[in-house]
mmCIF file with all atom_site columns, C-alpha atoms and ligand atoms in Angstrom:
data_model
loop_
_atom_site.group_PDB
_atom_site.id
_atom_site.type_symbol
_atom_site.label_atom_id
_atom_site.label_alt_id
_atom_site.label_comp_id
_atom_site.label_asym_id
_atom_site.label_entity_id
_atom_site.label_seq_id
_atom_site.pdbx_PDB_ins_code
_atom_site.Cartn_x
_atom_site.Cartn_y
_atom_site.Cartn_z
_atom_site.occupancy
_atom_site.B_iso_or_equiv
_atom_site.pdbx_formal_charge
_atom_site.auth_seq_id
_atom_site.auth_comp_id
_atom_site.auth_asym_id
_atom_site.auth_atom_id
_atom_site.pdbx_PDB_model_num
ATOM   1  C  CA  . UNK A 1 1  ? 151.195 40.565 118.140 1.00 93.00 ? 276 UNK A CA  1
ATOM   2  C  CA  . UNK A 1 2  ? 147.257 40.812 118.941 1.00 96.00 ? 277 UNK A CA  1
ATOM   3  C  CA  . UNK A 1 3  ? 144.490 40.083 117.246 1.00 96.00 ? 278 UNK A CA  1
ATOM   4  C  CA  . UNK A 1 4  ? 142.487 42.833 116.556 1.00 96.00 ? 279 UNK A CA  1
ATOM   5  C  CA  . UNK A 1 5  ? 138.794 42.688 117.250 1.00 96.00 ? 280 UNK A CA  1
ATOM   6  C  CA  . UNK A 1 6  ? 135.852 45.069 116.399 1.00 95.00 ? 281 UNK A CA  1
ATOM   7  C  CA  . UNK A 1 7  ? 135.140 45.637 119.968 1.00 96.00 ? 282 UNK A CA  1
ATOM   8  C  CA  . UNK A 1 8  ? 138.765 45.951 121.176 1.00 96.00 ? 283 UNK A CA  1
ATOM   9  C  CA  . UNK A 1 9  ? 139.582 48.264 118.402 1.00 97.00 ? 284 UNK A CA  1
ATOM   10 C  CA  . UNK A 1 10 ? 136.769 50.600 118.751 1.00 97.00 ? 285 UNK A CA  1
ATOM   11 C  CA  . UNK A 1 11 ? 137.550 51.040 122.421 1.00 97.00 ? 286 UNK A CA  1
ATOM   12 C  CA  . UNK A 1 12 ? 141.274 52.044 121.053 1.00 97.00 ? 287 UNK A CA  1
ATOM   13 C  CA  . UNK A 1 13 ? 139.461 54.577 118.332 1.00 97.00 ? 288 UNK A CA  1
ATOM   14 C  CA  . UNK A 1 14 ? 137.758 56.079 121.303 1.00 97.00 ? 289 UNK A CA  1
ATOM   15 C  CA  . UNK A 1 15 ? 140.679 56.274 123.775 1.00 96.00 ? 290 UNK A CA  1
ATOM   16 C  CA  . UNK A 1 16 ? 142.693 58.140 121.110 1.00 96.00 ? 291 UNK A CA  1
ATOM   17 C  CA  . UNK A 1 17 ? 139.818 60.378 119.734 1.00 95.00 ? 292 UNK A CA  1
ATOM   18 C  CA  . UNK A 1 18 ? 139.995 61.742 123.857 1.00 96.00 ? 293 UNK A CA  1
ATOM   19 C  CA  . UNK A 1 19 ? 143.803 61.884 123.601 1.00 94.00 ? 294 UNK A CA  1
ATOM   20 C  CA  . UNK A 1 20 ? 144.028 63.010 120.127 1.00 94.00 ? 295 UNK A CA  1
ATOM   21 C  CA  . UNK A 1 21 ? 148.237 61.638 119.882 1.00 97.00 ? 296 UNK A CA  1
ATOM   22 C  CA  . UNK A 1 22 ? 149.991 62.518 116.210 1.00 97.00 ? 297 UNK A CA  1
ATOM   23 C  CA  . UNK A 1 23 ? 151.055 59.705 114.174 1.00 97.00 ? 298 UNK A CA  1
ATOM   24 C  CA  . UNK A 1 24 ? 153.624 59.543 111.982 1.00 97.00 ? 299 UNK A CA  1
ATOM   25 C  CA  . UNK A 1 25 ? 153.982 57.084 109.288 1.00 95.00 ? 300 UNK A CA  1
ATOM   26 C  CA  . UNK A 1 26 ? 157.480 55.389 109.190 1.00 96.00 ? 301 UNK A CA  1
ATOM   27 C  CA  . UNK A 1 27 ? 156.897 53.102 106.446 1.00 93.00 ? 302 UNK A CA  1
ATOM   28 C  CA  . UNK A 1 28 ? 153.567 50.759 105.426 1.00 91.00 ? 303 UNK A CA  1
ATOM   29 C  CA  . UNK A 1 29 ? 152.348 48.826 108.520 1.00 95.00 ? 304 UNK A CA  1
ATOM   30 C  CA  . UNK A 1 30 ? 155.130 51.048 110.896 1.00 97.00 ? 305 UNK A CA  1
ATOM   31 C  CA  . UNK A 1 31 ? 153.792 54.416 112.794 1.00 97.00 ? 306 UNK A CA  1
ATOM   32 C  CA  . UNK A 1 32 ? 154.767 56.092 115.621 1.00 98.00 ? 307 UNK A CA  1
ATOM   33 C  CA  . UNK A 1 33 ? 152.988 57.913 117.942 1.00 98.00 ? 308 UNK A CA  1
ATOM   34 C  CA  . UNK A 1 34 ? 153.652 60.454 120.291 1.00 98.00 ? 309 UNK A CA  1
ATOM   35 C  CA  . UNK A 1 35 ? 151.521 61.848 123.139 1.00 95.00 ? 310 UNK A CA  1
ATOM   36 C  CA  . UNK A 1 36 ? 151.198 65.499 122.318 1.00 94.00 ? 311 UNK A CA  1
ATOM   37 C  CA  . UNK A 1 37 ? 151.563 66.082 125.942 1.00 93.00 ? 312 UNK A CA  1
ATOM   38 C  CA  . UNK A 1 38 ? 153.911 63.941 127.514 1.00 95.00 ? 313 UNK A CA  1
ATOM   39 C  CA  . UNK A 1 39 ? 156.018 63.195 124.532 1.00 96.00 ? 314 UNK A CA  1
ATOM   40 C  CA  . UNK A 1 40 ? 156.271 59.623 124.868 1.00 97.00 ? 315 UNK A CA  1
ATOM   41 C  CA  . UNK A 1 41 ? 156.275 57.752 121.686 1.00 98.00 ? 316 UNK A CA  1
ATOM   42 C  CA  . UNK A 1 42 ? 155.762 54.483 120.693 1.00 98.00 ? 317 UNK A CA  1
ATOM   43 C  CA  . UNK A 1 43 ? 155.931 52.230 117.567 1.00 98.00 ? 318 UNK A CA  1
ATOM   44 C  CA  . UNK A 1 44 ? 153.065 50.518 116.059 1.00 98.00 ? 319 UNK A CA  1
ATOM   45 C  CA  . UNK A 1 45 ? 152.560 47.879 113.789 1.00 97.00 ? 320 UNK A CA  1
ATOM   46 C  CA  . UNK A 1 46 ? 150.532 45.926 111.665 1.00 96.00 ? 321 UNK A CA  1
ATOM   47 C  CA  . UNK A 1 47 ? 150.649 43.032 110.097 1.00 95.00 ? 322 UNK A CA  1
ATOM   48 C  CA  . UNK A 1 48 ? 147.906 39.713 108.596 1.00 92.00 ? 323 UNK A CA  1
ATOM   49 C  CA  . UNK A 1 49 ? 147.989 36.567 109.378 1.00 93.00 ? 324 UNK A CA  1
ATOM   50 C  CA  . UNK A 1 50 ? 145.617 34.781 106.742 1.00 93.00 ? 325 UNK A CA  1
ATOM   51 C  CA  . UNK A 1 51 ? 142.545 36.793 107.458 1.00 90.00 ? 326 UNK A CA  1
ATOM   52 C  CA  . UNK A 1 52 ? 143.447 37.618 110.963 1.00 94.00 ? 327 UNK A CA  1
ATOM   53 C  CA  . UNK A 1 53 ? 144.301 41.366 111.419 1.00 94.00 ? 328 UNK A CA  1
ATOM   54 C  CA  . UNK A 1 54 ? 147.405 42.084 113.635 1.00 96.00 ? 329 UNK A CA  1
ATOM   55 C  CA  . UNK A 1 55 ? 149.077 44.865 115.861 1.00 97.00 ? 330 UNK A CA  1
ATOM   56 C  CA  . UNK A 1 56 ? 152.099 45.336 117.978 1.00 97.00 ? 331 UNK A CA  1
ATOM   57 C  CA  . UNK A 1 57 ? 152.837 48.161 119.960 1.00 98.00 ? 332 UNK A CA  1
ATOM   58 C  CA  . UNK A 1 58 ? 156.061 48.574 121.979 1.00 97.00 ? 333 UNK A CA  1
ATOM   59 C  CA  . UNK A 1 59 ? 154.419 50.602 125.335 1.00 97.00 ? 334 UNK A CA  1
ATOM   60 C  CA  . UNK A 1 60 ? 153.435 48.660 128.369 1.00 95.00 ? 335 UNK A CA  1
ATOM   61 C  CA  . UNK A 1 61 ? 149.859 48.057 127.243 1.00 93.00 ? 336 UNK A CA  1
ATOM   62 C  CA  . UNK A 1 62 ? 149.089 43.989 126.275 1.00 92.00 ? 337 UNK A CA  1
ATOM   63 C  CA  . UNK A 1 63 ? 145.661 44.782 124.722 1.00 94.00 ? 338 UNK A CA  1
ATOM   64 C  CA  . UNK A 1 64 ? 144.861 46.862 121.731 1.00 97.00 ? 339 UNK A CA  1
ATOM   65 C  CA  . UNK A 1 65 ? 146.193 50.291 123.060 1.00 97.00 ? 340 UNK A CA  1
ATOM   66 C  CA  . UNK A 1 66 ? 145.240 53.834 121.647 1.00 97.00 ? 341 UNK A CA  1
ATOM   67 C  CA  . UNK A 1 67 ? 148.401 53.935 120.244 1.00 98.00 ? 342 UNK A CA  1
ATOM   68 C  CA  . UNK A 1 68 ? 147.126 51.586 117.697 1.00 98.00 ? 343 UNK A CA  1
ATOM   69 C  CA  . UNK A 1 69 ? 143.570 52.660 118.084 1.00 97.00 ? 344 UNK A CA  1
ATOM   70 C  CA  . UNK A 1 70 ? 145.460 56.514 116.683 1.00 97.00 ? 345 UNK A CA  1
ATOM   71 C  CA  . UNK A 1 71 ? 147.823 54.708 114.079 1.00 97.00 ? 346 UNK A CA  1
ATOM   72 C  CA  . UNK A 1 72 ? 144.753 52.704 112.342 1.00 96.00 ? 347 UNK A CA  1
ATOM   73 C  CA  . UNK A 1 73 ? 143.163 55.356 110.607 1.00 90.00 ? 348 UNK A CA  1
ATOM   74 C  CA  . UNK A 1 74 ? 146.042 56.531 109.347 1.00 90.00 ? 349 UNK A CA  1
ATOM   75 C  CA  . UNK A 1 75 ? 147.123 52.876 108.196 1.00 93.00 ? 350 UNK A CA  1
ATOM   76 C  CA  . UNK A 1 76 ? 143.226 52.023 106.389 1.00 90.00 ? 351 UNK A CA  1
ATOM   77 C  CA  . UNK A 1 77 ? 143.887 55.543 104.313 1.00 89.00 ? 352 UNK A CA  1
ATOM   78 C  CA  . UNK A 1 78 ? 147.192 53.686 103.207 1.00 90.00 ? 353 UNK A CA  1
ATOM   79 C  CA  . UNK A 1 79 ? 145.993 50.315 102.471 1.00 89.00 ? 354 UNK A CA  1
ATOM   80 C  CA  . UNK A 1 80 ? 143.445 51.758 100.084 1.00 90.00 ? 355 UNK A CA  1
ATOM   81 C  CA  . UNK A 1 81 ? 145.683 54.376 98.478  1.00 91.00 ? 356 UNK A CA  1
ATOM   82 C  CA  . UNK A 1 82 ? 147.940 51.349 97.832  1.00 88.00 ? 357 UNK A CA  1
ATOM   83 C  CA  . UNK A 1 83 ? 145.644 49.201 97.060  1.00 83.00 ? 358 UNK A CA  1
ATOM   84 C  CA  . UNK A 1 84 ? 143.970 51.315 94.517  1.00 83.00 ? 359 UNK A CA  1
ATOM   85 C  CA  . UNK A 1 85 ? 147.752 52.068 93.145  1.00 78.00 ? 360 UNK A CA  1
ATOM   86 C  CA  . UNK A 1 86 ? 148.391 48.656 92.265  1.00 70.00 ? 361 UNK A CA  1
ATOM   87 C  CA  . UNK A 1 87 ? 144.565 47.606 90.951  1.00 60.00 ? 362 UNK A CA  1
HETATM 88 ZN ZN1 . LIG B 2 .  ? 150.563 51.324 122.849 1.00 90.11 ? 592 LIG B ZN1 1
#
């Protein structure tokens, strides 16, 4: 798992707003991605660690990747749905 950091993650937004991947949600905190154009796919996720935020992905990458930079988005619209479903 890495931290995740306001500059590491925007550079991750920004790589995946250029290669524009789809994510699919497997479960909360679990996505996949695939590269529209290659087809690889990888598995994201996210987890906290006291107030630490957390990711994993499974490709090569050892940094925040745009594989979670594409999956976060997707995972903040689901925190807050859920989190607004059990307030
Ligand atoms: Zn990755």
């Amino acid at each position: 798992m890495i931290e995740i950091t306001s500059a590491s993650i925007k550079k991750a937004i920004n790589k995946a707003r250029q290669t524009k991947p789809f994510v699919k949600v497997i479960e909360f905190r679990r996505y996949q991605v695939t590269n529209k154009i290659t087809g690889a796919s990888y598995e994201v996720k996210f987890s906290k660690l006291g107030n630490k935020k957390l990711a994993e992905c499974n490709c090569k990458a050892t940094v925040i990747c745009y594989h979670i930079g594409a999956s976060i988005g997707a995972h903040i619209v689901l925190a807050e749905r859920l989190h607004t479903a059990l307030a």
